[in-house]
Structures are given as C-alpha cells and as structure tokens.
PDB file of C-alpha atoms in Angstrom:
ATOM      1  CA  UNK A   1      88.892 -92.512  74.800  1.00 52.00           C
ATOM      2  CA  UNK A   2      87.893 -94.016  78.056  1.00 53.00           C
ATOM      3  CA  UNK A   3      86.201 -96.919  76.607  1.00 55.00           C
ATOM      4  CA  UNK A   4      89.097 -97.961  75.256  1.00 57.00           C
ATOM      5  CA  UNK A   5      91.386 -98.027  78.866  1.00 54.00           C
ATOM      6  CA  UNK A   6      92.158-100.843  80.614  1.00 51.00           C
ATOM      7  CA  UNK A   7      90.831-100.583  84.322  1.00 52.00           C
ATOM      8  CA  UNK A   8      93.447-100.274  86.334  1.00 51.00           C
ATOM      9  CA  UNK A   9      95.040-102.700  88.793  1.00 47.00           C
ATOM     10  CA  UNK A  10      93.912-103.596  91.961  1.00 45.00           C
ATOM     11  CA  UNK A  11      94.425-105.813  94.746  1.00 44.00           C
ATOM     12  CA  UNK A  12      90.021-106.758  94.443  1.00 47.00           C
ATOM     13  CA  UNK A  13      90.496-107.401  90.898  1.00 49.00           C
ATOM     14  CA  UNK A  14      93.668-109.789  91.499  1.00 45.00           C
ATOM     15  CA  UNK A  15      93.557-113.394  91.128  1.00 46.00           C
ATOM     16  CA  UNK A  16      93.724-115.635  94.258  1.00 46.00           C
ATOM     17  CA  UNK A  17      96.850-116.814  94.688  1.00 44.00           C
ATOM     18  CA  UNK A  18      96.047-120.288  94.726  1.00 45.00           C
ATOM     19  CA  UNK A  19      97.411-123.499  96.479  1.00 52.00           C
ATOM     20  CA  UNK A  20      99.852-125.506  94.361  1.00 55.00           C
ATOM     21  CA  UNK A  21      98.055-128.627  95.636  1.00 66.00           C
ATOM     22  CA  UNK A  22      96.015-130.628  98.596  1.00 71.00           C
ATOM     23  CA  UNK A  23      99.161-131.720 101.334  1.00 84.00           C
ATOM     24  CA  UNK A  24      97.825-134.785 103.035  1.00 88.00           C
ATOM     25  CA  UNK A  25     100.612-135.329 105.946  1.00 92.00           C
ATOM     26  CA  UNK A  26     100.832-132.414 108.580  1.00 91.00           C
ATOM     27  CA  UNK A  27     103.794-132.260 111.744  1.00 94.00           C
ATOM     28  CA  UNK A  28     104.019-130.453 114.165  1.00 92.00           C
ATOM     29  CA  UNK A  29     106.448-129.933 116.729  1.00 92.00           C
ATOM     30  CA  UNK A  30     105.500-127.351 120.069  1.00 91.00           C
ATOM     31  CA  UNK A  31     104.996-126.790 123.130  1.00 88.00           C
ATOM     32  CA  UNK A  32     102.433-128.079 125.145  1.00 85.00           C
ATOM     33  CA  UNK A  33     101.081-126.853 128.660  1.00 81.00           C
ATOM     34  CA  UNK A  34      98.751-129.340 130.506  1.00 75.00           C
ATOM     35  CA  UNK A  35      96.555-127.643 133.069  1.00 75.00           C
ATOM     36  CA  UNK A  36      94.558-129.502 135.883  1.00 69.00           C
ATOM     37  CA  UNK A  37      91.307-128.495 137.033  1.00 60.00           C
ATOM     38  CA  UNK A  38      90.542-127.045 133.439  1.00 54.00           C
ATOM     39  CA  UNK A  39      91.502-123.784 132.113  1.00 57.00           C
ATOM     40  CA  UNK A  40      93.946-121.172 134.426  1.00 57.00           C
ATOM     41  CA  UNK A  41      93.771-124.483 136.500  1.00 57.00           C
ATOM     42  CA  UNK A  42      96.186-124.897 139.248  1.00 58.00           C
ATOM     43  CA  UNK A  43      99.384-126.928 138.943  1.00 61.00           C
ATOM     44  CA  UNK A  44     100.162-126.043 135.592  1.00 70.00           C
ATOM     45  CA  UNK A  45     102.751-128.038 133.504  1.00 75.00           C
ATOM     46  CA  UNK A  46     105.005-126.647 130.489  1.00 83.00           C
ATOM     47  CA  UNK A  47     106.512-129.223 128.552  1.00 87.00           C
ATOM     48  CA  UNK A  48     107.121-129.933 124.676  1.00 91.00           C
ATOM     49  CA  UNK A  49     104.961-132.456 122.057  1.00 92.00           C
ATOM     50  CA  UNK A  50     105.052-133.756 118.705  1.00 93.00           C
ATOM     51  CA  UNK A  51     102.018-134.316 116.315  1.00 93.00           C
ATOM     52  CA  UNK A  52     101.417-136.361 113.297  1.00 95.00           C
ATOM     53  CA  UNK A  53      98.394-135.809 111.024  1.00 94.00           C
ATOM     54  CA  UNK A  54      97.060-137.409 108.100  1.00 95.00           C
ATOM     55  CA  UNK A  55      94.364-136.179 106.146  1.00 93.00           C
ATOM     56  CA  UNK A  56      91.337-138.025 104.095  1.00 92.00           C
ATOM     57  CA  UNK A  57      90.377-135.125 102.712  1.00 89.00           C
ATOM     58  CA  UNK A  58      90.802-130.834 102.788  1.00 87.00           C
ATOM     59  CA  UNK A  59      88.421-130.571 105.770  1.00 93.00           C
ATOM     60  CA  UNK A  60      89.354-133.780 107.715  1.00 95.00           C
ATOM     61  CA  UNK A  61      91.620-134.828 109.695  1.00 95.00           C
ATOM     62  CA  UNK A  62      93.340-137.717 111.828  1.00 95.00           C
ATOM     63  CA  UNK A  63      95.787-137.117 114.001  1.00 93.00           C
ATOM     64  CA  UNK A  64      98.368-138.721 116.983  1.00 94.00           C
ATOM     65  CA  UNK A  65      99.976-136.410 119.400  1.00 91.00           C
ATOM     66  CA  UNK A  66     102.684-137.438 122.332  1.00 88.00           C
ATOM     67  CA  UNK A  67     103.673-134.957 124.813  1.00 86.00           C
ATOM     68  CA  UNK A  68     105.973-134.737 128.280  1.00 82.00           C
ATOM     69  CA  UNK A  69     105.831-131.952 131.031  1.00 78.00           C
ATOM     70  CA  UNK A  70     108.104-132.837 133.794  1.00 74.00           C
ATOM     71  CA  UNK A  71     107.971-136.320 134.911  1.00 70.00           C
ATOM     72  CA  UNK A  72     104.930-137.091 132.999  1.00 74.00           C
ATOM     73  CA  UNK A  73     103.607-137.762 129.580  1.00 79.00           C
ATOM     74  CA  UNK A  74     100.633-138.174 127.327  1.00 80.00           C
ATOM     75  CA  UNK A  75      99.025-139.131 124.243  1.00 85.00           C
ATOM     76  CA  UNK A  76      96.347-138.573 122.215  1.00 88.00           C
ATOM     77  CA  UNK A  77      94.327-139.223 119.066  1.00 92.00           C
ATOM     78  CA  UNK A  78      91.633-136.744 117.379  1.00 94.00           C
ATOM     79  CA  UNK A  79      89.676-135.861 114.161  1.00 96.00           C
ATOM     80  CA  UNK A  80      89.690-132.505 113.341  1.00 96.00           C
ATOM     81  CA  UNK A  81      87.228-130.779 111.468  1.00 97.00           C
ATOM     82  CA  UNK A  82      87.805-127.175 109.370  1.00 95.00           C
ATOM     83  CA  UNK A  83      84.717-125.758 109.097  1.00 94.00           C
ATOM     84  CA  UNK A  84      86.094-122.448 108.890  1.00 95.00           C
ATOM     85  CA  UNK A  85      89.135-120.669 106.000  1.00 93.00           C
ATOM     86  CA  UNK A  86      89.326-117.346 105.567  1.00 93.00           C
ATOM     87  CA  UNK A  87      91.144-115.596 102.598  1.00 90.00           C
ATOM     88  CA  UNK A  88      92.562-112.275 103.056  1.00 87.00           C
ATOM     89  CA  UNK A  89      93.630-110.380 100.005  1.00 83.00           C
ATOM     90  CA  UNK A  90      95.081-112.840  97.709  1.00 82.00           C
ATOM     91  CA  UNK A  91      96.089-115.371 100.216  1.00 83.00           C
ATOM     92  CA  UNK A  92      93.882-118.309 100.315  1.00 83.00           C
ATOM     93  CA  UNK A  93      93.838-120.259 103.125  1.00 87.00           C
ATOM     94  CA  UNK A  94      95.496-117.794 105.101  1.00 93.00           C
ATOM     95  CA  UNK A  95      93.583-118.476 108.484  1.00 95.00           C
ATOM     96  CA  UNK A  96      91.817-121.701 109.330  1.00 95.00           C
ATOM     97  CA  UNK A  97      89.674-122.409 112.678  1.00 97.00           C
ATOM     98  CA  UNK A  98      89.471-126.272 113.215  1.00 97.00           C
ATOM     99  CA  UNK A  99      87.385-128.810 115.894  1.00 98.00           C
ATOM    100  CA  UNK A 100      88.636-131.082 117.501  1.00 97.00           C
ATOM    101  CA  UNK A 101      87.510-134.191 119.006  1.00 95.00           C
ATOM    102  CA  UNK A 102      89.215-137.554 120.345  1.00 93.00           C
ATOM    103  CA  UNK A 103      90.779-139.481 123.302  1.00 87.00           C
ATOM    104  CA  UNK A 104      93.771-139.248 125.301  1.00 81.00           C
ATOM    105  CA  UNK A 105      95.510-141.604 127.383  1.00 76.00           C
ATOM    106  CA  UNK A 106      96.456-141.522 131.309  1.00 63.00           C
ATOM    107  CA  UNK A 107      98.928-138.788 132.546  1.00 60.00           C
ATOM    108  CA  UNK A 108      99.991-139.607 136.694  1.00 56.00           C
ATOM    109  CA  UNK A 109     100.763-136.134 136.626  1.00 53.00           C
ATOM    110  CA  UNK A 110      96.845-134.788 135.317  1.00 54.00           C
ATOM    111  CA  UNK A 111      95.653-137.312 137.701  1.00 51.00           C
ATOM    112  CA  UNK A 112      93.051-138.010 134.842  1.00 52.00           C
ATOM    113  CA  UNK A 113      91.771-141.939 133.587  1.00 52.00           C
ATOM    114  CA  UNK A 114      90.807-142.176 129.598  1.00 57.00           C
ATOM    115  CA  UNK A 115      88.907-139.190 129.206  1.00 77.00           C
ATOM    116  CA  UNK A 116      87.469-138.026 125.675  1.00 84.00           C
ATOM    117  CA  UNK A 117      87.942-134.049 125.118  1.00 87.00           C
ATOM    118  CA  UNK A 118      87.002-131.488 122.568  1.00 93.00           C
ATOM    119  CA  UNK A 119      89.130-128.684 121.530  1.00 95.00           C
ATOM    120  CA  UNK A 120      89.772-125.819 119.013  1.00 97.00           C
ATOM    121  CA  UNK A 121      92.769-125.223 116.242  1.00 97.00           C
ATOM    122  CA  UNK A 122      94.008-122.251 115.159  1.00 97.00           C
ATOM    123  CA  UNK A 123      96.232-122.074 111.985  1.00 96.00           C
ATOM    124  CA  UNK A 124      97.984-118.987 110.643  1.00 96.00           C
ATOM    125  CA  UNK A 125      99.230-120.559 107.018  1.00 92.00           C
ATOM    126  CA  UNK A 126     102.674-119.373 106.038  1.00 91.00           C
ATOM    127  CA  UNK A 127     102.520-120.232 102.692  1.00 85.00           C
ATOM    128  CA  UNK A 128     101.635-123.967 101.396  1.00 84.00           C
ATOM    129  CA  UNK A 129     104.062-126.000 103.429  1.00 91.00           C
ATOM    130  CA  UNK A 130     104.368-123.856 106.949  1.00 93.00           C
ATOM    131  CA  UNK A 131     101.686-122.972 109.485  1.00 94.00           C
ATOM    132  CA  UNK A 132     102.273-121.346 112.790  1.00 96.00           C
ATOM    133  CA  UNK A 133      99.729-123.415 115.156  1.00 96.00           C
ATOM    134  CA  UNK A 134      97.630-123.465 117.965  1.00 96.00           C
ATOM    135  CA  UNK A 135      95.272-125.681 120.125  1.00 95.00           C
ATOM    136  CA  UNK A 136      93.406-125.725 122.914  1.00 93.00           C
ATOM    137  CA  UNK A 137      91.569-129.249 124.557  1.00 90.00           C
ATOM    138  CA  UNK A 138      89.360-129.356 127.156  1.00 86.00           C
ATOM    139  CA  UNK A 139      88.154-132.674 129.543  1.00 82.00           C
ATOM    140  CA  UNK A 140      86.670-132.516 132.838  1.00 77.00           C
ATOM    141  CA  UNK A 141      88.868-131.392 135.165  1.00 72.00           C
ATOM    142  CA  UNK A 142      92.072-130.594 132.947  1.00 77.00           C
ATOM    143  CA  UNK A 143      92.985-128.517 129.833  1.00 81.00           C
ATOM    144  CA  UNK A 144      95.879-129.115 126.848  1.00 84.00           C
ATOM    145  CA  UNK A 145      97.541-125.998 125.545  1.00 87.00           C
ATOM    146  CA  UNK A 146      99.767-126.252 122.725  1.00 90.00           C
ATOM    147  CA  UNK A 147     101.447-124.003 120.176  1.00 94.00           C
ATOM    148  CA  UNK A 148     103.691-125.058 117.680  1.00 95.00           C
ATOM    149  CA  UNK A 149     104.781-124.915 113.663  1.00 96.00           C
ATOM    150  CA  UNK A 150     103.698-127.203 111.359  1.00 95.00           C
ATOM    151  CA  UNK A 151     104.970-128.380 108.103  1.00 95.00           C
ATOM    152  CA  UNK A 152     102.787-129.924 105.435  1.00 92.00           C
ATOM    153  CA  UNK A 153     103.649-132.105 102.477  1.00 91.00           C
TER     154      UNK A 153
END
C-alpha cells in the first residue's frame, strides 16, 4: 500500500555533507597584481604572494600576506570577516564571501606611505582542506588583486 513506501530519494531530502572539523591555519600561495591609481589603474604590476592565516574562530580571521611585482614588494596584515556561506546541494560551505580590513606597508613601486584598505574575499571550497581564492583591496590611490589556492588544516 502506499502508506507503507518509503519516499524515495532525493538530493532535498539528503543530509548535508558536513565538515569533518573547524581548520584554524589557512595558506595561500597566488598571484598578486598591484594597481596604482585604484582599480584598471595605470601602471599595473603582476607579481606572486604568499599568505598566512590564523583563525580565532569560524567567522574570523587574522592574517599576514608578503608579495613582489617586479622590483618591488609589500606586506600586509588584515582581519577578515565571513559574513556570508552558502551551501549548494549537499556541500556546505561551498562558497564563502569574506571582508577584509587592515594595513599594509610601503611599496616604492605603488608610490603609497602606510595606508589602511578594505577589501573583499572570495572562496570556492574544494572540499575541507582546498579552496580556490580570491581578493580584491582597495586604498586611495592603488588596488591589490590576488588569486590563489589555499590549503587549510
């Protein structure tokens, strides 16, 4: 009888898949493209950068980023902020949208003192321990591009 059939499968009435556990240490290695006079700027730069992260909790972050473009290099330091997960199917997690906010140091090439900036993050999560990444940073007068993968653990 029909009361007595199991619904059938679907992908709605699948579990999540879910995380196998909070990762508090992100890196990422990239590219970076600095970019004076602020976005589509002139005298554009392509060069690479690392990134370290550490996080205090699922939504925050604290992280240190070097990067060179030619004969000149950078650093920085941020918090970032994910306000923003989205969950496709059963892949938690599967897109995050961070803020960004910190300090970077003097570049000869950007022309730039200490300046604070304020960004965005994009993460596309492949899996717990890969994301492809990307960020963009804005201060006055000059932009930081950067795209990259990042492992967590």
């Amino acid at each position: 009888s029909p009361a007595d059939t199991a619904p059938a499968a679907s992908i709605a009435n699948a579990p999540a898949v879910p995380s196998s556990g909070f990762k508090r240490f992100r890196v990422i290695l990239g590219t970076t493209t600095l970019s004076r006079y602020g976005i589509g700027g002139l005298l554009k730069r392509v060069g690479g950068s690392f990134e370290a992260g550490f996080w205090i909790g699922k939504d925050l972050g604290i992280h240190v980023l070097g990067g060179g473009v030619s004969e000149s290099t950078y650093g920085l330091a941020e918090i970032e902020i994910v306000p923003l997960r989205l969950t496709l199917f059963r892949f938690e997690n599967l897109i995050e949208l961070g803020v960004l906010a910190g300090g970077h140091t003097d570049s000869p090439y950007m022309d730039w003192p200490r300046y604070l900036h304020a960004g965005a993050r994009l993460n596309l999560n492949l899996g717990d321990s890969w994301s492809l990444t990307t960020s963009l940073r804005l201060s006055p007068g000059a932009s930081i591009a950067d795209a990259g993968l990042a492992m967590h653990f």
